């Protein structure tokens, strides 16, 4: 052994490994480095070793089951649970045995709301300032539609803390290019923490022939209404999980396509509302305002905003217009009541299986305000953006096809603008209008028998969709993780509502919030709000496309900012911009700071997204907007907005 030496010329990795192996063989036992978390002892023999088995991950003792319910395109004044004229008995029961939050906010459109909800972070910070759809995204950090791995979802957090996790219905934040059966699947629901998923990846789908996905593959629909199918799946997931692991908590994300267009529902549901809306949208608003005051969900001295200039007074409409418009609303109402019924099936199952008392339920009645996308006359199967088709022609088509409203043939069914304003009472404006409470304020119900003492209470604290995640974690006794799958996590931006559950006077912890959807923007701070509408809006896009050229960049400099004190003027009737110019400038500066912090820049609007995407990809410039939208409706691809 004295003469043994290693030739220093042996420098190749392969030779080095061979020599190491020879040395180990000659001189004794060697062990590769073990996991730093391993607490056992590894010796040469079993007798010299000590086994170690890590404890299986378990949720905190007594942790509740968690159910998040998110509806689509429902205005503040639609559901009877918040004074609307559309019957939603399940929501009423949950609210009467839980809490009504009257000052809860979304982002004003679906994908950004869902991204913010699932991550507890602002939509721009998680790269979804617009959509995850190719024609509605852009190549910038706040706009590419791809939620990064360091912005973990509620499902990822809960699964790592002993929960089973299920999602059914609309997902909406999987990039189009990833949405085929070839994947990649890391941005599908199952790649974002859900054990199982059943629903659709896009933002809109035919309810009788949906672009349907189960886990990591597209599947064939069975012909039933999609909401019926997702409810069966949700209950089935819970049943199987509880049979295999009784008492193990679960998280269910229940997000139906309802009541986004197309409005489709069995006639028995819509026919129950025959004649109920013949008095029209003006009377609807007045009745809802009175109901909301009785419930206490709005101030007792509240006054409705003026009717929008785009909407004709109901009594001035023709008999044909009234006939068609009333039927559109009957279908929408039936669709919402049916959706409430299906959610009731899940709640009743939990009650019958003795799980409801320890279940925390959040119900966000809408991911934005009522939809303005049905035009002034409503749509059935016709193309809303078809070239050369006037409102009068659309109305005549709707009259001829009135029997198709709400059926499987009504592939684009959406109600007229007047009903959007009505179901948004007591606010002005609607979906996409991030500058307005009408676009961003939605009802929120919190139900938790084990943790809420006051039943049927009203809560007026300002809150935002990002707050639901930290509130959920606090109730469950779970800390936001520093890492998920060894990836360091970004901060959670939402603020928990926990203190308000049993204290109606608790301070709102959410002090500052920016809003932005395609040019419309606002900034909130401590009850004050500065807001700017941006025109042209989405209805001007078809004119841009018709030019067959790349337009000049959108100008935001001419947008007029307004100022409101929401503490005294909750539905934005009194613009204080001229009275308090210093406050306005302060808030505009804050908007700029928030925009930089949350990846919002560059500001992009509909015209920018569509026209530049068409130019850059070589898509036929002669196609109209709806044609572009429908490109995403093919099997294996996400559906557009």
XYZ file of C-alpha atoms in Angstrom:
641
model
C 0.000 0.000 0.000
C 2.881 2.326 0.542
C 3.497 2.512 -3.213
C -0.127 3.165 -4.066
C -0.785 6.502 -5.743
C -3.226 7.986 -8.209
C -1.862 9.174 -11.503
C -2.537 12.883 -11.660
C -3.031 12.603 -15.409
C -6.386 10.887 -14.858
C -8.627 13.936 -15.354
C -11.683 12.694 -17.236
C -14.959 12.444 -15.268
C -15.442 8.824 -16.339
C -12.026 7.757 -15.080
C -12.506 9.684 -11.875
C -15.756 7.834 -11.167
C -14.102 4.500 -11.847
C -11.257 5.272 -9.418
C -13.742 6.386 -6.750
C -15.618 3.114 -7.117
C -12.382 1.144 -6.811
C -11.377 3.032 -3.674
C -14.771 2.398 -2.076
C -14.498 -1.286 -2.919
C -11.000 -1.517 -1.351
C -11.337 0.679 1.705
C -14.864 0.075 2.980
C -18.439 1.340 3.142
C -19.517 4.655 1.564
C -22.973 6.235 1.466
C -24.222 8.858 -0.954
C -25.497 12.028 0.639
C -29.022 11.620 2.021
C -31.884 14.090 2.085
C -31.153 16.859 4.572
C -34.558 16.227 6.144
C -33.872 12.558 6.771
C -33.762 11.900 10.514
C -32.760 8.232 10.535
C -29.344 6.591 10.686
C -27.862 4.738 7.719
C -25.192 2.205 8.631
C -23.485 -0.526 6.673
C -25.932 -3.136 7.910
C -29.532 -3.031 9.082
C -28.385 -3.711 12.639
C -26.258 -0.557 12.525
C -29.070 1.554 11.024
C -32.165 3.273 12.347
C -35.249 3.595 10.163
C -37.133 6.871 9.768
C -40.614 7.326 8.371
C -41.817 10.937 8.073
C -45.259 11.589 9.464
C -47.872 11.806 6.701
C -49.027 15.334 6.019
C -52.265 16.094 7.831
C -54.458 19.156 7.938
C -54.653 20.978 11.288
C -56.970 19.315 13.791
C -60.564 20.340 13.153
C -59.716 22.046 9.854
C -62.910 22.692 7.884
C -63.908 21.454 4.487
C -63.693 24.406 2.117
C -65.991 25.215 -0.795
C -65.459 28.190 -3.086
C -68.355 28.994 -5.402
C -67.829 31.530 -8.182
C -70.585 32.478 -10.597
C -70.104 34.229 -13.924
C -71.611 37.489 -15.200
C -74.048 38.238 -12.373
C -74.831 41.817 -11.403
C -75.255 43.026 -7.830
C -79.041 43.298 -8.200
C -79.836 39.917 -9.764
C -79.997 37.391 -6.904
C -82.826 37.507 -4.373
C -80.177 37.008 -1.681
C -79.183 40.647 -2.320
C -82.576 42.084 -3.218
C -82.851 40.964 -6.835
C -86.030 39.614 -8.422
C -84.483 36.300 -9.483
C -85.139 33.550 -6.951
C -82.013 31.994 -5.455
C -83.187 30.127 -2.333
C -79.885 28.319 -1.789
C -77.978 31.600 -1.664
C -80.628 33.062 0.634
C -80.309 30.136 3.037
C -76.517 30.375 3.108
C -76.652 34.147 3.643
C -79.338 33.931 6.318
C -77.191 31.448 8.218
C -73.948 33.231 7.441
C -72.895 36.729 6.412
C -73.588 39.077 3.513
C -70.587 41.167 2.424
C -71.825 44.237 0.567
C -68.512 45.890 -0.333
C -66.707 43.013 -2.039
C -64.923 43.580 -5.350
C -63.790 41.630 -8.393
C -61.596 42.817 -11.270
C -64.477 43.542 -13.746
C -63.882 40.563 -16.046
C -63.548 36.805 -15.739
C -59.935 35.647 -16.234
C -58.253 38.345 -14.118
C -60.784 37.711 -11.336
C -60.095 33.971 -11.385
C -56.329 34.419 -11.446
C -56.505 36.819 -8.493
C -58.890 34.564 -6.577
C -56.840 31.396 -6.987
C -53.527 33.032 -6.060
C -54.453 35.769 -3.566
C -52.442 38.191 -5.695
C -53.324 40.951 -8.123
C -54.066 39.790 -11.651
C -51.179 41.762 -13.170
C -48.724 40.346 -10.661
C -49.708 36.828 -11.776
C -49.510 37.771 -15.485
C -53.261 37.876 -16.212
C -54.046 41.556 -16.748
C -55.990 40.412 -19.802
C -56.639 36.761 -20.621
C -54.778 33.515 -21.147
C -56.214 33.300 -24.662
C -53.828 33.950 -27.531
C -55.867 36.708 -29.161
C -56.329 38.465 -25.816
C -52.847 38.249 -24.317
C -49.586 40.075 -25.023
C -45.881 39.392 -24.647
C -45.252 41.286 -21.429
C -44.870 40.034 -17.823
C -48.297 41.259 -16.738
C -50.040 40.199 -19.920
C -48.802 36.810 -21.138
C -51.585 34.887 -19.361
C -49.213 32.389 -17.733
C -49.434 32.222 -13.940
C -45.847 31.663 -12.701
C -44.886 28.818 -10.385
C -43.847 31.243 -7.640
C -47.462 32.425 -7.433
C -48.928 29.236 -5.995
C -52.685 28.624 -5.957
C -54.971 27.894 -3.042
C -55.195 24.301 -4.285
C -51.421 23.860 -4.178
C -51.261 25.285 -0.660
C -54.115 23.177 0.698
C -52.924 19.967 -0.948
C -49.523 20.368 0.696
C -51.355 20.784 3.996
C -53.381 17.599 3.977
C -56.410 18.457 1.829
C -57.827 16.730 -1.208
C -58.584 19.289 -3.898
C -61.253 19.277 -6.602
C -62.331 21.772 -9.258
C -65.381 21.663 -11.512
C -66.718 24.033 -14.150
C -64.932 26.970 -15.714
C -61.176 27.343 -15.267
C -60.287 30.110 -17.719
C -56.576 30.591 -16.996
C -54.892 27.876 -19.067
C -52.995 29.381 -22.042
C -54.480 28.417 -25.399
C -51.228 26.904 -26.623
C -51.236 24.497 -23.660
C -54.895 23.528 -23.899
C -54.672 20.479 -26.185
C -54.348 16.851 -25.142
C -50.626 17.147 -25.828
C -50.220 19.603 -22.970
C -47.967 20.638 -21.368
C -50.198 20.244 -18.325
C -48.450 22.361 -15.706
C -50.962 25.185 -16.220
C -54.010 22.933 -16.362
C -55.947 22.673 -13.069
C -54.216 19.385 -12.233
C -50.873 21.139 -12.688
C -51.942 23.907 -10.321
C -52.796 21.808 -7.297
C -56.117 20.140 -8.074
C -56.339 16.359 -7.635
C -59.243 16.240 -10.078
C -60.848 18.622 -12.576
C -63.999 18.328 -14.650
C -65.104 21.258 -16.788
C -63.749 23.502 -19.528
C -60.445 25.351 -19.765
C -61.695 28.394 -21.634
C -64.015 31.222 -20.692
C -67.184 30.329 -22.592
C -68.690 27.134 -23.916
C -71.915 25.613 -25.214
C -73.687 24.235 -22.153
C -75.081 21.228 -24.026
C -72.019 20.481 -26.133
C -69.138 21.840 -24.062
C -65.437 21.722 -24.830
C -65.141 19.306 -21.936
C -62.053 18.202 -20.022
C -61.592 15.646 -17.272
C -58.258 15.760 -15.463
C -55.743 15.858 -18.351
C -57.790 14.904 -21.398
C -60.700 16.150 -23.447
C -63.772 13.947 -23.093
C -67.096 13.580 -24.861
C -70.085 15.349 -23.249
C -73.074 13.173 -22.373
C -75.714 15.575 -23.678
C -76.961 16.824 -20.324
C -76.621 20.439 -19.236
C -73.046 21.072 -18.123
C -74.076 22.398 -14.706
C -75.856 19.119 -13.995
C -72.726 17.209 -14.964
C -70.299 19.264 -12.873
C -72.568 18.955 -9.836
C -72.613 15.168 -10.137
C -68.835 15.158 -10.446
C -68.359 17.417 -7.430
C -70.513 15.212 -5.221
C -68.871 12.079 -6.625
C -65.364 13.358 -5.881
C -66.310 14.069 -2.261
C -68.094 10.724 -1.819
C -65.130 8.721 -3.087
C -62.651 10.727 -1.032
C -64.622 10.364 2.175
C -65.069 6.639 1.634
C -61.314 6.218 1.239
C -60.326 8.658 4.008
C -63.268 9.488 6.299
C -62.920 12.876 7.924
C -60.103 14.083 5.703
C -60.881 17.671 4.702
C -61.427 18.609 1.080
C -61.376 21.777 -1.011
C -63.970 22.145 -3.760
C -63.776 24.957 -6.317
C -67.212 25.060 -7.945
C -67.244 27.530 -10.856
C -70.077 26.904 -13.324
C -70.158 28.510 -16.747
C -73.429 30.026 -15.550
C -74.651 32.557 -16.111
C -72.236 33.678 -18.798
C -73.490 33.560 -22.377
C -74.767 31.454 -23.962
C -77.797 31.561 -21.673
C -79.066 28.001 -22.028
C -81.453 26.215 -19.696
C -84.348 23.774 -19.839
C -87.639 25.512 -20.639
C -89.198 24.449 -17.323
C -86.871 26.844 -15.524
C -87.331 29.828 -17.839
C -91.082 29.294 -18.273
C -91.502 29.690 -14.518
C -90.733 33.383 -15.090
C -93.230 33.955 -17.906
C -94.732 37.401 -17.555
C -92.569 38.254 -14.534
C -90.585 40.914 -16.392
C -93.284 42.411 -18.593
C -93.117 45.637 -16.583
C -89.608 46.112 -17.927
C -86.153 47.073 -16.773
C -87.029 50.474 -15.303
C -89.567 48.995 -12.886
C -87.126 46.166 -12.116
C -84.509 48.660 -10.917
C -86.965 50.444 -8.647
C -88.221 47.218 -7.076
C -84.699 45.951 -6.485
C -83.649 49.225 -4.874
C -86.520 48.935 -2.402
C -85.670 45.293 -1.637
C -82.004 46.111 -1.073
C -82.888 48.823 1.412
C -85.121 46.411 3.337
C -82.309 43.840 3.471
C -79.831 46.476 4.578
C -77.312 45.719 1.831
C -77.299 49.339 0.618
C -77.716 52.661 2.463
C -81.288 53.609 3.378
C -80.949 56.900 1.470
C -79.602 55.325 -1.733
C -80.741 56.762 -5.060
C -80.471 55.045 -8.441
C -78.112 56.542 -11.029
C -79.753 57.978 -14.136
C -80.674 55.519 -16.858
C -77.739 55.055 -19.224
C -78.109 57.087 -22.412
C -77.744 53.933 -24.521
C -80.861 52.380 -23.007
C -84.367 53.267 -24.138
C -87.044 53.857 -21.524
C -89.116 50.666 -21.360
C -92.474 52.340 -21.927
C -91.182 53.812 -25.200
C -90.338 50.403 -26.685
C -92.522 48.766 -29.320
C -94.664 45.707 -28.448
C -92.266 43.492 -30.436
C -89.276 44.836 -28.567
C -90.952 44.280 -25.199
C -91.937 40.745 -26.168
C -88.445 39.688 -27.218
C -86.598 41.550 -24.462
C -88.831 40.109 -21.729
C -88.180 36.587 -23.015
C -84.427 37.153 -22.869
C -84.775 38.070 -19.203
C -87.048 35.105 -18.441
C -84.344 32.804 -19.761
C -81.569 34.537 -17.839
C -83.603 34.379 -14.630
C -84.398 30.701 -15.159
C -80.732 30.011 -15.792
C -79.690 31.683 -12.526
C -82.385 29.928 -10.496
C -81.392 26.584 -12.025
C -77.749 27.270 -11.120
C -78.780 28.045 -7.542
C -80.669 24.735 -7.503
C -77.605 22.783 -8.632
C -75.456 24.433 -5.967
C -78.193 23.473 -3.529
C -77.611 19.827 -4.451
C -74.002 20.110 -3.250
C -75.042 21.877 -0.040
C -77.786 19.327 0.646
C -75.364 16.447 0.128
C -72.979 17.959 2.671
C -75.855 18.378 5.110
C -77.158 14.848 4.635
C -73.654 13.425 5.073
C -73.139 15.427 8.290
C -70.307 17.508 6.830
C -71.966 20.890 6.481
C -71.426 22.182 10.017
C -67.666 22.044 9.555
C -67.659 23.391 6.019
C -66.516 26.903 5.124
C -68.331 28.211 2.049
C -67.562 31.377 0.102
C -70.087 32.324 -2.579
C -69.051 35.117 -4.952
C -72.192 35.920 -6.936
C -70.411 36.984 -10.096
C -66.834 37.423 -11.286
C -67.753 40.895 -12.557
C -70.820 43.033 -13.048
C -73.683 42.203 -15.396
C -72.610 41.583 -18.986
C -72.901 44.324 -21.596
C -71.966 41.914 -24.378
C -75.517 41.171 -25.572
C -75.798 44.477 -27.477
C -78.789 46.793 -27.164
C -81.188 44.230 -28.650
C -79.838 40.904 -27.382
C -78.352 38.010 -29.301
C -79.422 34.403 -29.956
C -77.414 32.586 -32.610
C -76.543 35.518 -34.827
C -73.093 37.014 -34.873
C -73.168 40.154 -32.766
C -70.293 41.721 -34.686
C -71.374 40.693 -38.194
C -70.619 43.322 -40.764
C -73.516 45.392 -42.001
C -76.079 43.960 -39.573
C -78.041 46.704 -37.846
C -79.752 46.545 -34.478
C -83.086 46.549 -36.300
C -82.065 43.517 -38.359
C -80.876 41.730 -35.217
C -84.170 42.530 -33.515
C -86.176 41.091 -36.405
C -84.006 37.978 -36.367
C -84.544 37.623 -32.622
C -88.303 37.980 -33.056
C -88.344 35.243 -35.683
C -86.198 32.974 -33.496
C -87.759 33.812 -30.142
C -88.397 30.119 -29.508
C -84.649 29.440 -29.678
C -83.776 31.772 -26.810
C -82.284 29.613 -24.060
C -82.204 26.421 -26.125
C -79.291 24.400 -27.470
C -79.707 26.287 -30.759
C -79.047 29.627 -29.079
C -75.279 29.456 -29.235
C -74.777 33.177 -28.529
C -77.805 33.890 -26.342
C -77.292 36.996 -24.213
C -79.809 39.543 -22.956
C -80.062 43.201 -24.077
C -78.114 45.974 -22.396
C -81.150 47.257 -20.531
C -81.289 44.095 -18.433
C -77.591 44.386 -17.671
C -78.233 47.795 -16.149
C -81.271 46.481 -14.305
C -79.535 43.494 -12.751
C -76.624 45.739 -11.776
C -78.844 47.929 -9.585
C -77.993 50.114 -7.704
C -74.781 50.739 -9.670
C -74.039 52.292 -13.042
C -72.127 50.638 -15.879
C -71.314 46.932 -16.073
C -68.814 44.178 -16.905
C -65.423 45.321 -18.303
C -65.882 48.726 -16.660
C -63.051 48.521 -14.156
C -63.451 52.235 -13.458
C -66.940 51.693 -12.047
C -68.473 49.909 -9.065
C -70.928 48.477 -11.578
C -68.092 46.496 -13.105
C -66.332 45.467 -9.912
C -68.772 45.201 -6.978
C -70.334 41.770 -6.487
C -72.227 40.122 -3.624
C -70.236 37.831 -1.336
C -71.686 35.271 1.083
C -69.594 33.631 3.811
C -71.080 30.564 5.504
C -69.313 28.758 8.339
C -71.558 27.376 11.112
C -68.602 26.369 13.265
C -66.982 29.796 13.154
C -69.674 32.459 12.645
C -71.773 33.373 15.659
C -74.099 35.931 14.080
C -76.499 34.471 11.551
C -77.668 36.692 8.726
C -75.281 39.512 9.525
C -74.307 42.341 7.168
C -70.665 43.289 6.644
C -69.683 46.513 4.893
C -65.882 46.276 5.068
C -64.130 46.983 1.774
C -62.731 43.747 0.370
C -61.314 42.345 -2.842
C -61.210 38.966 -4.526
C -57.565 38.559 -3.450
C -58.734 38.509 0.193
C -60.520 35.156 0.025
C -57.320 33.090 -0.075
C -55.667 34.545 3.059
C -59.015 34.486 4.859
C -59.426 30.812 4.003
C -55.939 29.962 5.230
C -56.453 31.832 8.501
C -59.700 30.020 9.240
C -58.100 26.669 8.392
C -55.075 27.421 10.592
C -52.613 27.183 7.711
C -49.725 29.547 7.031
C -48.896 30.672 3.521
C -45.857 28.568 2.554
C -42.430 29.994 1.894
C -41.925 27.352 -0.802
C -44.076 25.095 -2.949
C -42.227 22.189 -4.555
C -38.959 23.867 -3.577
C -39.916 27.079 -5.404
C -39.774 30.197 -3.235
C -43.165 31.881 -3.194
C -44.031 35.495 -3.839
C -45.947 37.481 -1.226
C -49.716 37.080 -0.806
C -51.250 40.485 -1.507
C -54.769 39.919 -0.220
C -55.853 40.870 3.295
C -57.829 38.474 5.490
C -61.420 39.251 6.454
C -61.148 37.001 9.494
C -61.622 39.745 12.091
C -64.934 40.766 10.524
C -66.508 37.319 10.780
C -67.641 38.025 14.327
C -67.156 41.775 14.505
C -69.310 43.935 12.250
C -67.199 46.971 13.131
C -63.806 45.392 12.457
C -61.434 47.541 10.477
C -61.030 46.735 6.808
C -57.429 45.690 6.272
C -57.535 46.130 2.510
C -56.523 49.776 2.092
C -55.340 50.140 -1.508
C -56.486 48.466 -4.724
C -55.951 49.212 -8.396
C -58.321 48.150 -11.205
C -57.654 47.842 -14.913
C -59.482 46.158 -17.782
C -58.588 47.137 -21.349
C -58.078 50.821 -20.659
C -60.793 51.370 -18.055
C -58.972 51.924 -14.768
C -59.280 53.042 -11.180
C -57.429 53.294 -7.900
C -58.988 52.914 -4.447
C -57.531 54.107 -1.157
C -59.318 54.285 2.195
C -62.743 55.010 0.733
C -61.576 57.403 -1.988
C -61.555 56.329 -5.608
C -60.144 57.917 -8.762
C -61.368 56.428 -12.018
C -61.015 56.889 -15.767
C -63.128 55.388 -18.524
C -61.277 54.596 -21.737
C -62.908 54.772 -25.150
C -63.210 53.251 -27.646
C -64.395 50.187 -25.800
C -64.842 46.647 -27.106
C -67.667 47.616 -29.461
C -65.235 49.753 -31.470
C -62.897 46.874 -32.200
C -64.703 45.708 -35.315
C -64.150 49.141 -36.859
C -60.442 48.835 -36.111
C -60.267 45.432 -37.770
C -62.196 46.674 -40.782
C -59.394 49.142 -41.541
C -57.136 46.215 -42.518
C -54.149 48.040 -41.124
C -52.295 48.364 -37.858
C -53.808 51.333 -36.032
C -51.873 53.926 -34.150
C -51.190 53.079 -30.536
C -54.080 53.814 -28.211
C -53.975 57.150 -26.468
C -54.719 57.199 -22.751
C -53.796 60.854 -22.233
C -57.237 62.147 -23.150
C -59.123 59.913 -20.710
C -61.000 61.977 -18.134
C -60.428 61.056 -14.485
C -63.231 61.297 -11.944
C -63.107 61.272 -8.154
C -65.531 59.719 -5.673
C -65.806 59.430 -1.913
C -67.336 55.956 -1.627
C -67.824 56.319 2.109
C -70.485 58.947 1.384
C -71.392 58.111 -2.218
C -71.254 54.335 -2.593
C -72.695 54.196 -6.127
C -70.681 57.038 -7.602
C -73.250 59.725 -8.327
C -71.207 62.769 -7.265
C -67.944 63.416 -9.130
C -65.607 65.420 -6.852
C -62.690 65.828 -9.288
C -63.069 69.592 -9.608
C -63.689 70.078 -5.889
C -60.638 68.120 -4.718
C -57.999 68.259 -7.487
C -55.151 67.579 -5.027
C -56.778 64.344 -3.889
C -57.255 63.320 -7.507
C -53.586 63.907 -8.339
C -52.534 62.002 -5.235
C -54.558 58.985 -6.331
C -53.376 59.163 -9.940
C -49.806 59.040 -8.672
C -50.738 56.041 -6.517
C -52.207 54.311 -9.573
C -48.889 54.733 -11.366
C -47.037 53.221 -8.405
C -49.429 50.262 -8.239
C -49.219 49.744 -11.996
C -45.441 49.487 -11.823
C -45.518 47.194 -8.805
C -48.034 44.828 -10.400
C -46.698 44.482 -13.969
C -49.616 46.457 -15.391
C -47.571 48.505 -17.852
C -47.747 48.839 -20.788
C -51.420 49.845 -20.733
C -53.245 47.826 -23.374
C -56.832 48.038 -24.619
C -59.019 45.900 -26.883
C -57.906 47.745 -30.012
C -54.244 47.157 -29.225
C -54.687 43.467 -28.456
C -56.775 42.495 -31.463
C -55.288 44.677 -34.166
C -51.663 43.965 -33.261
C -52.313 40.253 -32.849
C -53.912 40.141 -36.288
C -51.016 42.021 -37.834
C -48.308 39.989 -36.124
C -49.821 36.574 -36.842
C -51.029 37.212 -40.361
C -54.636 36.383 -39.520
C -57.032 37.429 -42.260
C -57.770 41.092 -41.558
C -61.125 40.711 -43.239
C -62.405 38.539 -40.428
C -64.671 40.189 -37.918
C -64.222 40.112 -34.177
C -66.577 37.228 -33.491
C -64.772 35.080 -36.072
C -61.553 35.622 -34.155
C -63.263 34.775 -30.912
C -64.659 31.538 -32.339
C -61.188 30.406 -33.410
C -60.708 29.410 -29.792
C -63.865 27.269 -29.630
C -62.507 24.257 -31.521
C -61.993 21.002 -29.592
C -58.759 21.049 -27.680
C -58.541 24.808 -27.545
C -59.681 27.297 -24.937
C -62.704 29.431 -25.672
C -62.357 33.174 -25.686
C -63.932 35.674 -23.430
